Short mmCIF file of C-alpha atoms in Angstrom, two decimals:
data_model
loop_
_atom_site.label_atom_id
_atom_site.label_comp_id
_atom_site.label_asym_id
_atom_site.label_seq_id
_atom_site.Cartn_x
_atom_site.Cartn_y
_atom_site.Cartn_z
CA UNK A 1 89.54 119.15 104.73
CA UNK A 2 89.37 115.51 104.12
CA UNK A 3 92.23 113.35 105.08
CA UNK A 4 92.57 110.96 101.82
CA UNK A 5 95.26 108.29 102.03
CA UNK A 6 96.54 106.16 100.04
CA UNK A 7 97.69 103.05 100.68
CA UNK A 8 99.87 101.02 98.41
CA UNK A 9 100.04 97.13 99.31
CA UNK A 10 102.13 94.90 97.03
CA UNK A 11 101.63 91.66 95.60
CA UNK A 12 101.33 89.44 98.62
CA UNK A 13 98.36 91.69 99.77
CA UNK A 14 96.60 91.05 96.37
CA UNK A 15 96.79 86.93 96.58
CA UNK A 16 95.81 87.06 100.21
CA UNK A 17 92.65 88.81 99.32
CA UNK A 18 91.75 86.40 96.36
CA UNK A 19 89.29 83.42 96.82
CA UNK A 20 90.13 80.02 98.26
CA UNK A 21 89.08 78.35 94.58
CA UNK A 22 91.79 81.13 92.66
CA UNK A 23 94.47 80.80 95.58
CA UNK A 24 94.57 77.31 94.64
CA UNK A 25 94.81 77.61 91.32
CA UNK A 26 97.87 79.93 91.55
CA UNK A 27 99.67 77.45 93.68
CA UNK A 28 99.57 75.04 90.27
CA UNK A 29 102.31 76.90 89.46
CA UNK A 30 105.59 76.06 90.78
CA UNK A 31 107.05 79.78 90.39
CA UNK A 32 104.34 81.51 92.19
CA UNK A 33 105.12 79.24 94.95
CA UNK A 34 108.29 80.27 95.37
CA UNK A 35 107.30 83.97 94.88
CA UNK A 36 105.25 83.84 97.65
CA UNK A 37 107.95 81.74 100.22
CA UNK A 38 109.89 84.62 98.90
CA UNK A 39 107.45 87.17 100.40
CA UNK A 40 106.79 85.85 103.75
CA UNK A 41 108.07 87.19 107.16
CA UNK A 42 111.45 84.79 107.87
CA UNK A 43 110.13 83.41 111.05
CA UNK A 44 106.95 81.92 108.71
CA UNK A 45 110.06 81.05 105.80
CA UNK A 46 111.26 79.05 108.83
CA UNK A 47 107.64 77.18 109.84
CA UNK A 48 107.32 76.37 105.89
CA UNK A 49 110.19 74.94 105.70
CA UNK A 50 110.23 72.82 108.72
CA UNK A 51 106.76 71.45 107.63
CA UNK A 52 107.87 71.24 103.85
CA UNK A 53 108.08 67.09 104.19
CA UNK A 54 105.33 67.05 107.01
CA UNK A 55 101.93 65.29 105.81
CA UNK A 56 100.39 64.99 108.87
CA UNK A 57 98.55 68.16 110.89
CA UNK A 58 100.79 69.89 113.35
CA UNK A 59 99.05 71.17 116.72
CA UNK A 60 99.40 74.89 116.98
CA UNK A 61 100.74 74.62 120.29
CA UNK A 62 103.75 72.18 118.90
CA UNK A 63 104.53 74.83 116.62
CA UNK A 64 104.38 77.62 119.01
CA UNK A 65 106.91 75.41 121.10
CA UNK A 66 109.37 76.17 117.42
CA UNK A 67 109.67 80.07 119.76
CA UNK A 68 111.37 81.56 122.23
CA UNK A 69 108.81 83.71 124.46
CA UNK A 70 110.31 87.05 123.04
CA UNK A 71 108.87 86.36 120.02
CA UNK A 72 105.62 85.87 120.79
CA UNK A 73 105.03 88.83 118.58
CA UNK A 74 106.58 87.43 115.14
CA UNK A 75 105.03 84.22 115.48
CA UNK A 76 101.44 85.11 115.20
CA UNK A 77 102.45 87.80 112.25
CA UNK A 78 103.71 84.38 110.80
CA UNK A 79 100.81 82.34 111.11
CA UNK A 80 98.37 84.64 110.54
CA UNK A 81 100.43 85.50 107.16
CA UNK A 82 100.37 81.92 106.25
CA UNK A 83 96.77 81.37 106.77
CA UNK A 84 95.83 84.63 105.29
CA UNK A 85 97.81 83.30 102.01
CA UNK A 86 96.21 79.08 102.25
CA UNK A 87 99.74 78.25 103.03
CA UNK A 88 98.52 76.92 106.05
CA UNK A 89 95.16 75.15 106.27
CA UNK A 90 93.87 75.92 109.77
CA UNK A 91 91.41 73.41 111.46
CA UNK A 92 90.11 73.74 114.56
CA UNK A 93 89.07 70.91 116.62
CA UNK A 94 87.12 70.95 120.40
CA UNK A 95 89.17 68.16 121.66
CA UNK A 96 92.49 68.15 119.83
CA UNK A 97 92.66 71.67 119.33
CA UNK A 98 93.63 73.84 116.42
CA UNK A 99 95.76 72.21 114.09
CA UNK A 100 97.48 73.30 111.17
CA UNK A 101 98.93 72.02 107.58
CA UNK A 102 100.45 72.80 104.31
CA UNK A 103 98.32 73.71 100.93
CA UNK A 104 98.61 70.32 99.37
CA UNK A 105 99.15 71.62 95.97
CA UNK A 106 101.53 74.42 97.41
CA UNK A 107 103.53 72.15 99.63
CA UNK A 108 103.99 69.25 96.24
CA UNK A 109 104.63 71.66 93.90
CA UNK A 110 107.47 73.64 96.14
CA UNK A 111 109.21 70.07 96.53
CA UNK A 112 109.45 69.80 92.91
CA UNK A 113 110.92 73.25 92.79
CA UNK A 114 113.59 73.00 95.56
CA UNK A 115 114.69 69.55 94.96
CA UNK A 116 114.21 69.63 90.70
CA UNK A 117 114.31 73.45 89.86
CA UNK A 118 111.97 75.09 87.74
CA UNK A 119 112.00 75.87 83.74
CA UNK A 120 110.15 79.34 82.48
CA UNK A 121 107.80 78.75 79.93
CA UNK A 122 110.36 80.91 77.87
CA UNK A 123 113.76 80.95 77.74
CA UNK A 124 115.77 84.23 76.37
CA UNK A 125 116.64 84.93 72.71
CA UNK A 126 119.58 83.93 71.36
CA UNK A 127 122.10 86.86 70.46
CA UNK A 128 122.42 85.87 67.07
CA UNK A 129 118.59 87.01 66.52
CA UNK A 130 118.31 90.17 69.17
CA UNK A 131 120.92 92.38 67.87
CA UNK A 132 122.26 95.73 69.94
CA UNK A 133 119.99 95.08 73.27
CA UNK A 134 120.43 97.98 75.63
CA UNK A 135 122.96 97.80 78.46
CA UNK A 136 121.62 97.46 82.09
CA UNK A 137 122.55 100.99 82.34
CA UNK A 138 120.61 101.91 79.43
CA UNK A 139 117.40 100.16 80.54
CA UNK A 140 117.44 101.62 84.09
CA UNK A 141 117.78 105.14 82.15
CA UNK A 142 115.04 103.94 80.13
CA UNK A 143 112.38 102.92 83.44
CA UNK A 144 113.16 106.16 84.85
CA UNK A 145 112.36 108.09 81.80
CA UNK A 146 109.11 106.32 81.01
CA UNK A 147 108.08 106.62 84.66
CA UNK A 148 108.70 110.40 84.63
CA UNK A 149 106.61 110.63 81.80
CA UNK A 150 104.17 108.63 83.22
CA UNK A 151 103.78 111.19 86.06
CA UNK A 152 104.24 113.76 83.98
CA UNK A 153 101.15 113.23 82.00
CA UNK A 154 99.28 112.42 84.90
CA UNK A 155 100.18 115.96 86.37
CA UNK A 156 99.48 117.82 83.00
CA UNK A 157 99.95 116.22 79.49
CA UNK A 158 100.25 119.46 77.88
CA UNK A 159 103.72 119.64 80.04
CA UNK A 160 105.12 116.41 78.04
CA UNK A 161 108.29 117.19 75.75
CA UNK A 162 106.48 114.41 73.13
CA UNK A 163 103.65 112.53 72.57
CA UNK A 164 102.74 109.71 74.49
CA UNK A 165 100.05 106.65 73.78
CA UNK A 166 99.47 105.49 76.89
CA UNK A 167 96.89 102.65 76.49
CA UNK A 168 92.61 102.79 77.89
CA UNK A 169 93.79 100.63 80.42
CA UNK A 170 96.41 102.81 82.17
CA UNK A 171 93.98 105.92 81.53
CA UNK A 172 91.14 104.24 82.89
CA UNK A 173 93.43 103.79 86.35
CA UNK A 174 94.52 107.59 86.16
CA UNK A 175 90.56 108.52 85.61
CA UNK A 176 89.64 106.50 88.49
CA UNK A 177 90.93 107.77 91.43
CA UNK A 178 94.18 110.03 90.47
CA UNK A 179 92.27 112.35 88.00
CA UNK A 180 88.78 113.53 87.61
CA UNK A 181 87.06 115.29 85.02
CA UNK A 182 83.32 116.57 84.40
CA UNK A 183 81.92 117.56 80.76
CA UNK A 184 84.34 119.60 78.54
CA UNK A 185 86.27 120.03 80.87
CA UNK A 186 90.02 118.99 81.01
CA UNK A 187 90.91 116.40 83.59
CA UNK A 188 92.21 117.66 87.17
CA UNK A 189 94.20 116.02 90.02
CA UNK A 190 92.19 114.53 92.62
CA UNK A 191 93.64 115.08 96.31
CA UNK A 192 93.90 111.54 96.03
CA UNK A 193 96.11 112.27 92.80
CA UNK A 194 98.45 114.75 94.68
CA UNK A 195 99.01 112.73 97.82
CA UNK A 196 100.50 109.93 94.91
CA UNK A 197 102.89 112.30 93.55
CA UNK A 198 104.47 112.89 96.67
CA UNK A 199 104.72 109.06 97.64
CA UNK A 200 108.04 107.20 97.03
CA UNK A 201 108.27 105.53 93.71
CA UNK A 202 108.13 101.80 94.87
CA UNK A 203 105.18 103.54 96.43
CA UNK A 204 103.48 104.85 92.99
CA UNK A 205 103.87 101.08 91.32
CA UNK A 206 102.44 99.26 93.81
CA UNK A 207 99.64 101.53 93.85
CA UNK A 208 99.52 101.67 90.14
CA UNK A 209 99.64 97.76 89.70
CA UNK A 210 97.55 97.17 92.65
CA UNK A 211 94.67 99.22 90.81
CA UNK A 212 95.65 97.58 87.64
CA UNK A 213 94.86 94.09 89.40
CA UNK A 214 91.78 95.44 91.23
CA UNK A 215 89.99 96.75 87.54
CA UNK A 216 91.47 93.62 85.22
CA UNK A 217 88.18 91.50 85.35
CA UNK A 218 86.52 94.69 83.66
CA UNK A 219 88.54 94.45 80.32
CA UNK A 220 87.95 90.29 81.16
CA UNK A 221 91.86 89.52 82.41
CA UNK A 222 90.72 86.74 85.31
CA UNK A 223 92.44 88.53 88.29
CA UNK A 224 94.29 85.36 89.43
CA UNK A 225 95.83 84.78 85.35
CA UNK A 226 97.10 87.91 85.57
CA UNK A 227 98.87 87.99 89.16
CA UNK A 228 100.44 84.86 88.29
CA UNK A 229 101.63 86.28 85.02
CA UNK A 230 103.36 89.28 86.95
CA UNK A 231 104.81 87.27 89.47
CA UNK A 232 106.16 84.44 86.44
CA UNK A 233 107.47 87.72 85.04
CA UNK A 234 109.46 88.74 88.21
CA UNK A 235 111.46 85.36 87.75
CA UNK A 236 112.86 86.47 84.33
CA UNK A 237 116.41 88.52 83.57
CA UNK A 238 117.02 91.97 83.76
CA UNK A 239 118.26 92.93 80.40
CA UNK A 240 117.60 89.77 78.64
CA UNK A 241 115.08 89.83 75.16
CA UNK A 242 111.77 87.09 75.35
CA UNK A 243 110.23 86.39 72.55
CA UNK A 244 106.59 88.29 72.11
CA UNK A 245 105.17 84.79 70.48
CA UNK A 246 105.50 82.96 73.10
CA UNK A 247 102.74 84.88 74.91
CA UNK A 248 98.80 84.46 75.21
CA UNK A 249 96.79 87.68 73.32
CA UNK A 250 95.67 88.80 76.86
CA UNK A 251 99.22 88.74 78.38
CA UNK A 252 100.20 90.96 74.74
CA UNK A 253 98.30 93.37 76.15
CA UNK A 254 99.81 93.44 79.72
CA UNK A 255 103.10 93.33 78.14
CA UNK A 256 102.10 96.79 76.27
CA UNK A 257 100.43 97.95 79.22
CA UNK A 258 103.20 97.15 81.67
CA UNK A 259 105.64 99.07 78.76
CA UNK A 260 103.99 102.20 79.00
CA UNK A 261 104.98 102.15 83.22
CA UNK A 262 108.52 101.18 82.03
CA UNK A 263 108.50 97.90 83.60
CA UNK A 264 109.39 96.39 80.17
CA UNK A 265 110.97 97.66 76.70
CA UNK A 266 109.68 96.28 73.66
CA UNK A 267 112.06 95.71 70.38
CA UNK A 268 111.17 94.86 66.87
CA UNK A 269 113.59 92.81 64.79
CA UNK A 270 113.50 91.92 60.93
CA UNK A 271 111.28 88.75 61.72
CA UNK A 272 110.70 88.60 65.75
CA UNK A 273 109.44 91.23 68.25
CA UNK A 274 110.18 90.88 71.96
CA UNK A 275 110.53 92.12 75.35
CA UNK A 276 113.43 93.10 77.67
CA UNK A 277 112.17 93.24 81.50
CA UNK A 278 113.40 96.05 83.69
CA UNK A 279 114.53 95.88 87.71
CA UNK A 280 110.72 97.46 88.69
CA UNK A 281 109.35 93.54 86.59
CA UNK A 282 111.89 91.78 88.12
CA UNK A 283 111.38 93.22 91.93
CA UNK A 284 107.24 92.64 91.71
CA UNK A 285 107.82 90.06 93.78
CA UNK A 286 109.33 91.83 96.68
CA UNK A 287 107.79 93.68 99.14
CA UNK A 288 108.22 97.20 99.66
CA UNK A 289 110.57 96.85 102.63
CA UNK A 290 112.74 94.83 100.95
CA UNK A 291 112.92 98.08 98.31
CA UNK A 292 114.22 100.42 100.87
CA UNK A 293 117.79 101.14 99.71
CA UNK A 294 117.86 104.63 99.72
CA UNK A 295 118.30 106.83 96.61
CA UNK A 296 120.42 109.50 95.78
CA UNK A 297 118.72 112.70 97.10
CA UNK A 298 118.71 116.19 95.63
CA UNK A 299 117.10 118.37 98.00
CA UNK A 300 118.27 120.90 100.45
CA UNK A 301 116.38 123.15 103.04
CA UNK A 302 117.81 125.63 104.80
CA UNK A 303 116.34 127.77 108.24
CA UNK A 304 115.15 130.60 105.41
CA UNK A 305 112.36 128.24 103.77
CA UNK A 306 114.58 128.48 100.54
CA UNK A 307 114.46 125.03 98.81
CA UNK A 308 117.62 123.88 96.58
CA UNK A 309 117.02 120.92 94.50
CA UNK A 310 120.31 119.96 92.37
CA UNK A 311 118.43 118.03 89.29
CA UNK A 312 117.51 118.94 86.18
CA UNK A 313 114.32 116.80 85.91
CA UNK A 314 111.48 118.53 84.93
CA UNK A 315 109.11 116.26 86.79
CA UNK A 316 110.86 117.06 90.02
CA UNK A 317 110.44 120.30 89.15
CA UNK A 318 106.23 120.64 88.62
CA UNK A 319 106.14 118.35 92.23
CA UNK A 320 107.99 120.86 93.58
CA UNK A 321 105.43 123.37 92.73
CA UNK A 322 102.75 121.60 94.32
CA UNK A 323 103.83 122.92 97.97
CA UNK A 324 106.36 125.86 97.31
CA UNK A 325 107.05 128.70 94.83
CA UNK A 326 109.51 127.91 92.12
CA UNK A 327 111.44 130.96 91.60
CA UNK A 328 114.13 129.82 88.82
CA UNK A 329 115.00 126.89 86.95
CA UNK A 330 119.02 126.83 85.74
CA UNK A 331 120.29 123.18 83.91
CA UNK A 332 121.00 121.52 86.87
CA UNK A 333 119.46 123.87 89.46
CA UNK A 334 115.72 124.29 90.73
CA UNK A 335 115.42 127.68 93.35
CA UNK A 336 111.92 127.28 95.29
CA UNK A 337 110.96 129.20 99.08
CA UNK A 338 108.03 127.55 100.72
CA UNK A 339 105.56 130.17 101.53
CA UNK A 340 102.87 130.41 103.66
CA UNK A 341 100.58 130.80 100.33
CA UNK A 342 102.19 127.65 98.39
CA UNK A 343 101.67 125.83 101.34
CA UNK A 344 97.70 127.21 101.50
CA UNK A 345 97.28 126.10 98.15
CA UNK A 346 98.85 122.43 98.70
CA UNK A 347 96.85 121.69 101.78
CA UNK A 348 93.29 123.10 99.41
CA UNK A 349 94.90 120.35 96.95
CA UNK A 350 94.43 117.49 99.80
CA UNK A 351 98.17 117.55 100.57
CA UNK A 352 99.14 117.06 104.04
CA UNK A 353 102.00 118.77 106.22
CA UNK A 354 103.59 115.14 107.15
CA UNK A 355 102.95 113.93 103.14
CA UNK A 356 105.38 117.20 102.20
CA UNK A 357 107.62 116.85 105.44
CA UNK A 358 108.19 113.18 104.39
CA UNK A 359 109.09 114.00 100.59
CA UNK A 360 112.18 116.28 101.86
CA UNK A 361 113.62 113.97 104.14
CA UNK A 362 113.19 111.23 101.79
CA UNK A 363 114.98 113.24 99.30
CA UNK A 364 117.29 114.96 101.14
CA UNK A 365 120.69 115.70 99.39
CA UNK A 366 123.54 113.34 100.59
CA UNK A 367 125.47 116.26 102.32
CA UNK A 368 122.53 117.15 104.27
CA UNK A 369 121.02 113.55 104.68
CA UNK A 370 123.03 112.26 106.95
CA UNK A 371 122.25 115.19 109.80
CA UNK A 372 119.28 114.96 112.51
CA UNK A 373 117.48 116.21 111.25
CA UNK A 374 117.67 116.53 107.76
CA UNK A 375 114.93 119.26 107.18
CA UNK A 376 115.46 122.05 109.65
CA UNK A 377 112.99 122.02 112.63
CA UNK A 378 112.34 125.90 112.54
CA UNK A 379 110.93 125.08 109.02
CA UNK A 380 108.86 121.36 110.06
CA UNK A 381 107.22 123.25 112.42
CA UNK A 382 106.25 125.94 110.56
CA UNK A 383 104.47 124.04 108.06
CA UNK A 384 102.75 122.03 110.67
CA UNK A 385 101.85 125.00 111.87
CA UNK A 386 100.25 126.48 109.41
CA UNK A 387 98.44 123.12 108.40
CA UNK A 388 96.74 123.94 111.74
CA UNK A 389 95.52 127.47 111.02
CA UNK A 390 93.71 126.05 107.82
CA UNK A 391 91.54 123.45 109.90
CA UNK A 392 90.83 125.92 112.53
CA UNK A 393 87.61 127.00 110.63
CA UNK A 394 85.41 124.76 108.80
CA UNK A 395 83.45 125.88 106.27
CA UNK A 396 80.04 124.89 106.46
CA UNK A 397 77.31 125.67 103.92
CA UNK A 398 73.97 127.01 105.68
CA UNK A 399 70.92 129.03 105.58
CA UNK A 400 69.47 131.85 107.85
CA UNK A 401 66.03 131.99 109.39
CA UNK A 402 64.34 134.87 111.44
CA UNK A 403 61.05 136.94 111.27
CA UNK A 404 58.89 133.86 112.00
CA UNK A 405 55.25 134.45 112.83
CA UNK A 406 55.79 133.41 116.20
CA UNK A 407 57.35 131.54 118.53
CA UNK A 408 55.48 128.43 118.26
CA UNK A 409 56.69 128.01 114.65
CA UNK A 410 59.90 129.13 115.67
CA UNK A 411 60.48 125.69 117.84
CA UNK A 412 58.80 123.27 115.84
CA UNK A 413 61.41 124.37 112.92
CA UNK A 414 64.19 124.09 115.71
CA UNK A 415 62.77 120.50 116.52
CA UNK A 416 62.56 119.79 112.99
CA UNK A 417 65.94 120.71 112.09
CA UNK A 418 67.20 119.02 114.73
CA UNK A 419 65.76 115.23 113.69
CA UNK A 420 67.51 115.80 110.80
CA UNK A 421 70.58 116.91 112.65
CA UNK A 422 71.27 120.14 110.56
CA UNK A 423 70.82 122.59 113.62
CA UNK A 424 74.13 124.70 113.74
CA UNK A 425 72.83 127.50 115.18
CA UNK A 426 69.98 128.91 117.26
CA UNK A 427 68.85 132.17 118.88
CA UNK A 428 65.41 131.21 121.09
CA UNK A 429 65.70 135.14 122.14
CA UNK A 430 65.76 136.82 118.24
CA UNK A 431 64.30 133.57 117.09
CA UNK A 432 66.94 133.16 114.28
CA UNK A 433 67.88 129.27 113.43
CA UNK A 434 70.53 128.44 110.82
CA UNK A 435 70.73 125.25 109.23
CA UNK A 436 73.06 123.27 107.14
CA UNK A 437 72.24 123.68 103.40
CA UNK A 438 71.74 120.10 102.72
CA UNK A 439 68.13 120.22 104.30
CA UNK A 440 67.34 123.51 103.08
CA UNK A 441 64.69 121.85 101.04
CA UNK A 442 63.16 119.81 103.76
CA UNK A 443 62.44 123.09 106.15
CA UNK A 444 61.05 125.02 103.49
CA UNK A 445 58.36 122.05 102.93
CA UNK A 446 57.78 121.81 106.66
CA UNK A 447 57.45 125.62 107.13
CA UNK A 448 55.09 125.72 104.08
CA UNK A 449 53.02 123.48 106.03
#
């Protein structure tokens, strides 16, 4: 069984991988500049900082000096970071040695910043036009909600209470590597797809925007416009209303697209229309550690393989049933056992013993969280275990051959099969040869001969 991960980078991971012409052109804007200062490791926070007023090329060695010896480690995560990103302009010279200084237009413009501040190119509404705007609690009730039925119509939009629009842009990222589907027939999961739903929700958006990123130049968003946008948009308030007009038609469209993962609201007035960013726009420009403050957990195992999960959410519910057998459902109460047959059927499904393992400690109920372990051992092992007896046999397609004229034939087919490595078995004694499927066609020709 293939062994798909996935692997959800955020932001910082996006600009490093962007040319040195767009990488430049980002660092135009003061904001991004501090977004990405933000983002870096705090020993290379430190090596910006001290070089913020620097002009002149600093020898690697003098900065090296900046260290104590036990942390020889962090300082090349620093400066590799910082080259990765242009921060740093390496140049490396026979005689002087490698040398290293700021991105002109990153180190000027981050000057500005710190010793001016910064103005958005939007400031929020006045009250006296954006009338009843939801309460912080309201709009973190709202995220969760539109992410749930986000997931929810990726795991089966037939199991959505309504209807939901999501746009071509946010279906082409399901159909691309979370769903698949052949003619007339309804989409399916990929293993791909499964793996995601079992990954922590700072987990699914980076994923989600990362592949929103990766595709843009397709629907002709330049990839650079648009990660600037997103990171501009993590420097706005939680909770406060921008007005729509005051964006470009393409970033319109992110706006809506960005609504449907509930990383915005949108509001229509009499005579204005705007947008009210959540927490998941404002924390873009964090990185995933930085997310880690743990949630509020709602599942219990016990020795038995009986799984209590104290929520009523019905997307909690159908990711449940993806490795165990949901046996009732009461308001605030899900009943599941993990069986040796649910657990079959999530591992066919690409779903990995350590992928499930992690999703109940992650969400282990607060009573139960704080005990080593949280997940009992007897029932770890178990499904471990029985991850094991699935790879034991691999199934490979093949074809049998015996009754050939003689033996001569026999071993030029067995030297045949062999160039094209698809021997699996041979028996020189009963001169019977079987063969992987996927050169079924080539023997055949060669025996015809």
């Amino acid at each position: 069984m293939p062994q798909v991960k996935i692997i959800a980078k955020n932001f910082m991971d996006m600009v490093a991988s962007l040319p040195a012409m767009k990488l430049d052109k980002l660092y135009d804007n003061a904001f991004i500049c501090e977004a990405i200062l933000r983002s870096l490791p705090p020993l290379a926070k430190k090596y910006v900082l001290q070089m913020l007023y620097i002009d002149e090329p600093v020898l690697a060695t003098s900065i090296h000096e900046w260290v104590l010896a036990d942390g020889e480690s962090k300082h090349t995560v620093a400066v590799d970071r910082l080259v990765q990103l242009r921060v740093f302009i390496e140049t490396v010279d026979r005689k002087k040695g490698t040398t290293y200084r700021l991105n002109t237009k990153f180190q000027i413009n981050l000057q500005k910043h710190i010793v001016h501040g910064g103005v958005l190119p939007r400031e929020p509404m006045p009250s006296t036009i954006t009338v009843r705007l939801p309460s912080l609690e309201d709009l973190e009730a709202y995220a969760a909600e539109q992410w749930e039925c986000f997931l929810l119509h990726l795991i089966s939009s037939g199991q959505t209470e309504r209807t939901t629009n999501f746009s071509s842009s946010m279906m082409k990222i399901f159909q691309r590597g979370l769903l698949s589907q052949r003619d007339k027939e309804a989409p399916k999961l990929t293993e791909s797809g499964f793996q995601f739903l079992l990954m922590d929700t700072n987990a699914q958006l980076w994923y989600i925007i990362r592949e929103y990123i990766t595709n843009s130049e397709e629907r002709g968003v330049d990839t650079a416009d648009l990660i600037s946008f997103l990171l501009e948009l993590s420097f706005h308030v939680t909770g406060e209303a921008y007005n729509m007009n005051t964006l470009t038609d393409i970033q319109r469209n992110v706006i809506k697209d960005l609504a449907d993962l509930g990383l915005v609201k949108l509001q229509q007035g009499r005579k204005e229309s705007w947008f009210i960013p959540t927490k998941l726009a404002t924390n873009l420009s964090i990185s995933l550690s930085d997310l880690s403050s743990r949630k509020q957990g709602f599942v219990v195992v016990e020795t038995n393989f009986r799984v209590y999960a104290y929520s009523s959410s019905k997307l909690l519910c159908e990711i449940l049933r993806l490795f165990s057998r949901v046996e009732y459902q009461l308001p605030n109460l899900i009943v599941a056992a993990i069986t040796k047959e649910s657990l079959y059927n999530a591992f066919e499904n690409g779903i990995m013993a350590e992928q499930i393992i992690t999703f109940l400690q992650q969400n282990a109920h607060p009573r139960v969280a704080e005990r080593i372990p949280s997940v009992p051992e007897n029932v770890t092992d178990q499904i471990r275990l029985w991850e094991s007896d699935m790879n034991r046999v691999e199934m490979t397609p093949a074809s049998l051959f015996d009754e050939f004229p003689s033996r001569d034939v026999f071993e030029a087919a067995c030297d045949f099969a062999r160039e094209y490595g698809g021997v699996l078995w041979e028996d020189s004694k009963k001169m019977r040869l079987v063969v992987k499927a996927e050169i079924l066609g080539q023997i055949r020709e060669f025996l015809r001969r």
